[in-house]
mmCIF file of C-alpha atoms in Angstrom:
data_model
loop_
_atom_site.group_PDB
_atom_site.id
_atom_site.type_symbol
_atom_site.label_atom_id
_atom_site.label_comp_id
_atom_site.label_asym_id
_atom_site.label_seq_id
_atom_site.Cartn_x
_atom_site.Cartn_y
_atom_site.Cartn_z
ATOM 1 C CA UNK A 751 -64.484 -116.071 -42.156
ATOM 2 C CA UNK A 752 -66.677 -118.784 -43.539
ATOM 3 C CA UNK A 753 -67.592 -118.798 -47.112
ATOM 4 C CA UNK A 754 -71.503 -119.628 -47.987
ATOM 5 C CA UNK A 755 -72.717 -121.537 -51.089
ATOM 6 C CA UNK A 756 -75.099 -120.174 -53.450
ATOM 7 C CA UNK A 757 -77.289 -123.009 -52.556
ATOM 8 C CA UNK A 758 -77.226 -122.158 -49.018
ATOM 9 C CA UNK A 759 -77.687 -118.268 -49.882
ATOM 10 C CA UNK A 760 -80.877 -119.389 -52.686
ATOM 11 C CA UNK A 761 -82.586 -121.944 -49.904
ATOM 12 C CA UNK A 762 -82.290 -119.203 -46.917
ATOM 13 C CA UNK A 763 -84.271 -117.190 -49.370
ATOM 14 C CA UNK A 764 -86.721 -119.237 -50.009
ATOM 15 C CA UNK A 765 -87.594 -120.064 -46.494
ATOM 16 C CA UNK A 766 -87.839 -115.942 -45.689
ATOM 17 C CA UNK A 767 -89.364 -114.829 -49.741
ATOM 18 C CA UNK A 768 -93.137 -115.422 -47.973
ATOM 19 C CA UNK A 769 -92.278 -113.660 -45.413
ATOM 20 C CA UNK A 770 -90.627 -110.867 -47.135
ATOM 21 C CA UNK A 771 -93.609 -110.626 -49.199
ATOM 22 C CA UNK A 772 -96.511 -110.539 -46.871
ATOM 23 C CA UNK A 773 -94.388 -107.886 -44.507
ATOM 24 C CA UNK A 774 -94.346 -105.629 -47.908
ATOM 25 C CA UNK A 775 -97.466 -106.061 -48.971
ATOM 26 C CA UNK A 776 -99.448 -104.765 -45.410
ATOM 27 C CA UNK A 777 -102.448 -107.345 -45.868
ATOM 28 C CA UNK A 778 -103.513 -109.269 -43.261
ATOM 29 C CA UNK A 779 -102.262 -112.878 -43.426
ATOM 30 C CA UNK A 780 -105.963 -114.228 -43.980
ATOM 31 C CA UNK A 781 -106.042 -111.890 -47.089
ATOM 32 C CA UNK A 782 -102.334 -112.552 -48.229
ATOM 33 C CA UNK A 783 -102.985 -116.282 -48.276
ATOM 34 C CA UNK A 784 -106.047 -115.686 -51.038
ATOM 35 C CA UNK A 785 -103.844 -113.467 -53.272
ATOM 36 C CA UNK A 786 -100.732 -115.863 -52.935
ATOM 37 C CA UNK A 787 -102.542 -119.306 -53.770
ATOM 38 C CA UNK A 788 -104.575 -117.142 -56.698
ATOM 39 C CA UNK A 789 -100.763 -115.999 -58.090
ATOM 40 C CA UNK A 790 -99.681 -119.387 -57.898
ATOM 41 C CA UNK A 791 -102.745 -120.701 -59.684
ATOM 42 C CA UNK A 792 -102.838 -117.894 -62.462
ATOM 43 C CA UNK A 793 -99.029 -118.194 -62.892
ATOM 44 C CA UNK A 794 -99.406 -122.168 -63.268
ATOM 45 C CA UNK A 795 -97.122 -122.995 -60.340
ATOM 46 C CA UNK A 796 -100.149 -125.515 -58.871
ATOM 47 C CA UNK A 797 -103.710 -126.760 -60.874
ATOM 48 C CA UNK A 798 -106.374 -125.667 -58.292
ATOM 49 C CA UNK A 799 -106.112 -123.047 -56.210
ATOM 50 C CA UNK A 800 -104.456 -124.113 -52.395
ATOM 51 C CA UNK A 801 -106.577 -123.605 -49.232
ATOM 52 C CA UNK A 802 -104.300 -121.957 -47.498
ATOM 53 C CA UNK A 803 -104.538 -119.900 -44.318
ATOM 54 C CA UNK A 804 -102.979 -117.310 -43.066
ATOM 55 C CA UNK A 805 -101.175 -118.760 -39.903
ATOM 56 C CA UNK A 806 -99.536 -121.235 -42.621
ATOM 57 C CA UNK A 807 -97.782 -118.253 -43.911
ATOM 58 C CA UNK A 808 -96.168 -117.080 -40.793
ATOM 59 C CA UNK A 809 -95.452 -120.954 -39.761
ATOM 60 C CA UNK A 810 -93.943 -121.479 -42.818
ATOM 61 C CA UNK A 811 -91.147 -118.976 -42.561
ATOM 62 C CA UNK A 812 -90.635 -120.617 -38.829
ATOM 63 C CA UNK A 813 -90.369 -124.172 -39.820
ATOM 64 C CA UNK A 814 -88.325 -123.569 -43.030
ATOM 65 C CA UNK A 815 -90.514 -125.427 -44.946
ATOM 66 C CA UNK A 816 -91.994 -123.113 -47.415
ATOM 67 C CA UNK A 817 -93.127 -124.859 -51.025
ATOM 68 C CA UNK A 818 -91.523 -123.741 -53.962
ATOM 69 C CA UNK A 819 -95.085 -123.167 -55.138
ATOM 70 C CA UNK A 820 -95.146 -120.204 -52.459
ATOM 71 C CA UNK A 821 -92.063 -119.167 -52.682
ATOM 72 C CA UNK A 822 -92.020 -118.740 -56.590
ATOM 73 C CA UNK A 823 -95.793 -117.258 -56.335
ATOM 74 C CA UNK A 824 -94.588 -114.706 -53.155
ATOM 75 C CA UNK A 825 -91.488 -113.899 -56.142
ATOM 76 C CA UNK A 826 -93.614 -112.948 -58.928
ATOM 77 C CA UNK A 827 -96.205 -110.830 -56.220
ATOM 78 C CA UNK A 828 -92.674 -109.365 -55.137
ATOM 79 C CA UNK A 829 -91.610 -108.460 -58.581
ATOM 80 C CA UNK A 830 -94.590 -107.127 -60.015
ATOM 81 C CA UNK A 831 -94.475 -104.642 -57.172
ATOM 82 C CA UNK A 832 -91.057 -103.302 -58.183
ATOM 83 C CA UNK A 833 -89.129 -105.146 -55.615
ATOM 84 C CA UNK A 834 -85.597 -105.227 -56.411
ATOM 85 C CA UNK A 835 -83.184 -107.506 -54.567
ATOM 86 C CA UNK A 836 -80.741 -105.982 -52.212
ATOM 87 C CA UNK A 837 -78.832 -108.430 -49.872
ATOM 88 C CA UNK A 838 -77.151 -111.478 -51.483
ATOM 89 C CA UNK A 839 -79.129 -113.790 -50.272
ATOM 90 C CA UNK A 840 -82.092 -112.255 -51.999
ATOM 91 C CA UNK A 841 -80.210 -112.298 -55.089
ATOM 92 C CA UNK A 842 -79.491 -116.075 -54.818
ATOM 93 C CA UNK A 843 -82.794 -117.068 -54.238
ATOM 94 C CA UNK A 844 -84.514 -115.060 -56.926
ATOM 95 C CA UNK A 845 -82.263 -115.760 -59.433
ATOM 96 C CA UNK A 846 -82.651 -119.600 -58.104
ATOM 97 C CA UNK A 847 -86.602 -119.114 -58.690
ATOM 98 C CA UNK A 848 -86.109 -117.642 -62.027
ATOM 99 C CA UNK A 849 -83.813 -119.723 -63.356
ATOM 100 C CA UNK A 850 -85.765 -123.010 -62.130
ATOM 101 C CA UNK A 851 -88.983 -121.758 -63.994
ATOM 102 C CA UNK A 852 -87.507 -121.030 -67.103
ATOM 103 C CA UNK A 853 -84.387 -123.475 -67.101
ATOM 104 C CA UNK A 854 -82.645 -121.419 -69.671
ATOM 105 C CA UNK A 855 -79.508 -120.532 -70.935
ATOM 106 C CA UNK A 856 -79.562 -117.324 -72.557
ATOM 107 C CA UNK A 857 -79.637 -114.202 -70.030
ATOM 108 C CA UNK A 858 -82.116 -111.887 -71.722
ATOM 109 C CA UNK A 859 -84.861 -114.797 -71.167
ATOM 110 C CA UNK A 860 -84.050 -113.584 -67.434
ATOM 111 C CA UNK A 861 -83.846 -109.919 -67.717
ATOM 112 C CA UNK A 862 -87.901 -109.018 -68.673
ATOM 113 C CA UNK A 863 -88.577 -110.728 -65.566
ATOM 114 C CA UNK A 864 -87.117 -108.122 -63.566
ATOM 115 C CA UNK A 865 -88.174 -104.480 -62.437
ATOM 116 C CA UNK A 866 -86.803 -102.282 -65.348
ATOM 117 C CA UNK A 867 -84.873 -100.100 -62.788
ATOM 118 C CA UNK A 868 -82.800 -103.349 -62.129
ATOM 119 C CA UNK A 869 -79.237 -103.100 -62.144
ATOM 120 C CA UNK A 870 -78.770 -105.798 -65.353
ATOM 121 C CA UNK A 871 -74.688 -106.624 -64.714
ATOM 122 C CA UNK A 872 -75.427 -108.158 -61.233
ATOM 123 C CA UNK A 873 -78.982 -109.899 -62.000
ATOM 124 C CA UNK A 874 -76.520 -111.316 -64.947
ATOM 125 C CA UNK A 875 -73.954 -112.377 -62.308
ATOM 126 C CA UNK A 876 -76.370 -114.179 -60.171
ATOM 127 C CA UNK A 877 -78.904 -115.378 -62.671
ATOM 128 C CA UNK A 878 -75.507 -117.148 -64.371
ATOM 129 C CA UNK A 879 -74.447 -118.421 -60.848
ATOM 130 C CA UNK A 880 -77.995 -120.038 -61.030
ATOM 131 C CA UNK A 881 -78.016 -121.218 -64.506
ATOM 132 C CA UNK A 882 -74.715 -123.108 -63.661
ATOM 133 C CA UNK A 883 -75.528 -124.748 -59.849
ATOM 134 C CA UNK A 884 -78.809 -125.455 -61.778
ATOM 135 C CA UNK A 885 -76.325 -127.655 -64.143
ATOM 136 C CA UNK A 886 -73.994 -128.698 -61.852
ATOM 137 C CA UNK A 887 -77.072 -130.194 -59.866
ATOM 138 C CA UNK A 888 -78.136 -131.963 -62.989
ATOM 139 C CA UNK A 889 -75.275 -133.365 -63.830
ATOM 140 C CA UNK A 890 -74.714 -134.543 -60.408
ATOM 141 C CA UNK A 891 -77.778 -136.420 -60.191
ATOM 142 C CA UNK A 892 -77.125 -137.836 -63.189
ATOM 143 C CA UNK A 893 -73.665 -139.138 -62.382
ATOM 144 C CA UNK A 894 -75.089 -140.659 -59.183
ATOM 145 C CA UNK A 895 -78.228 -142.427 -61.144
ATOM 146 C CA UNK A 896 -75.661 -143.685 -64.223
ATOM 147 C CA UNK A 897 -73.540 -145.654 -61.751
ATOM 148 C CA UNK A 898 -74.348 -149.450 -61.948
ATOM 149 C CA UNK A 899 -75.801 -150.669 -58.158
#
């Protein structure tokens, strides 16, 4: 059995978060694409509003190209609804999003984030798996940008 890497588990989320979203949500695509570029405006994740429409949503999803701007705006539309993660995937790549907006340490920055019927022991687990290949990133593109060329 092959083992997957958070990374992969957080990216394959992010590619499928839109679609996740719109599917849960039950608007039409042309409606969907207003509310997500207006969360991603009012939550400061772009400075003007994005054009978007709703075809871009769906092609998105196909191409695996979705922004992070989407992705983190589909989140918070996700978690404001209640949404709770379920598959570990999902887990990866919302503790991925969380952890790359806030870029802290401490856990409880994490947990207020979350719908309160949350379980908090495995949002800690994956939102600390986060934290560190958040770290381990940085440090590696550090190490590569500090050797002399």
């Amino acid at each position: 059995m092959s083992q997957i890497s958070f990374d992969e588990l957080a990216t394959s989320f992010r590619y499928q978060v839109v679609k996740t979203w719109l599917f849960r949500s039950g608007l039409p695509q042309s409606k969907a694409a207003l509310l997500l570029s207006a969360e991603a405006h009012d939550s400061g994740y772009v400075k003007e509003p994005k054009k978007l429409s709703g075809s871009m949503l769906a092609a998105w999803g196909k191409s695996r190209s979705t922004p992070y701007w989407a992705a983190a705006a589909a989140l918070s539309l996700l978690l404001k609804d209640g949404w709770i993660p379920s598959t570990y995937s999902e887990w990866a790549g919302t503790a991925y999003l969380l952890v790359r907006e806030k870029d802290s340490d401490d856990l409880d920055d994490y947990f207020h984030l979350l719908p309160e019927n949350a379980d908090r022991m495995l949002a800690a687990g994956w939102i600390w798996a986060a934290i560190m290949a958040r770290k381990f990133f940085v440090y590696e593109k550090k190490s590569y940008t500090d050797v002399p060329g």
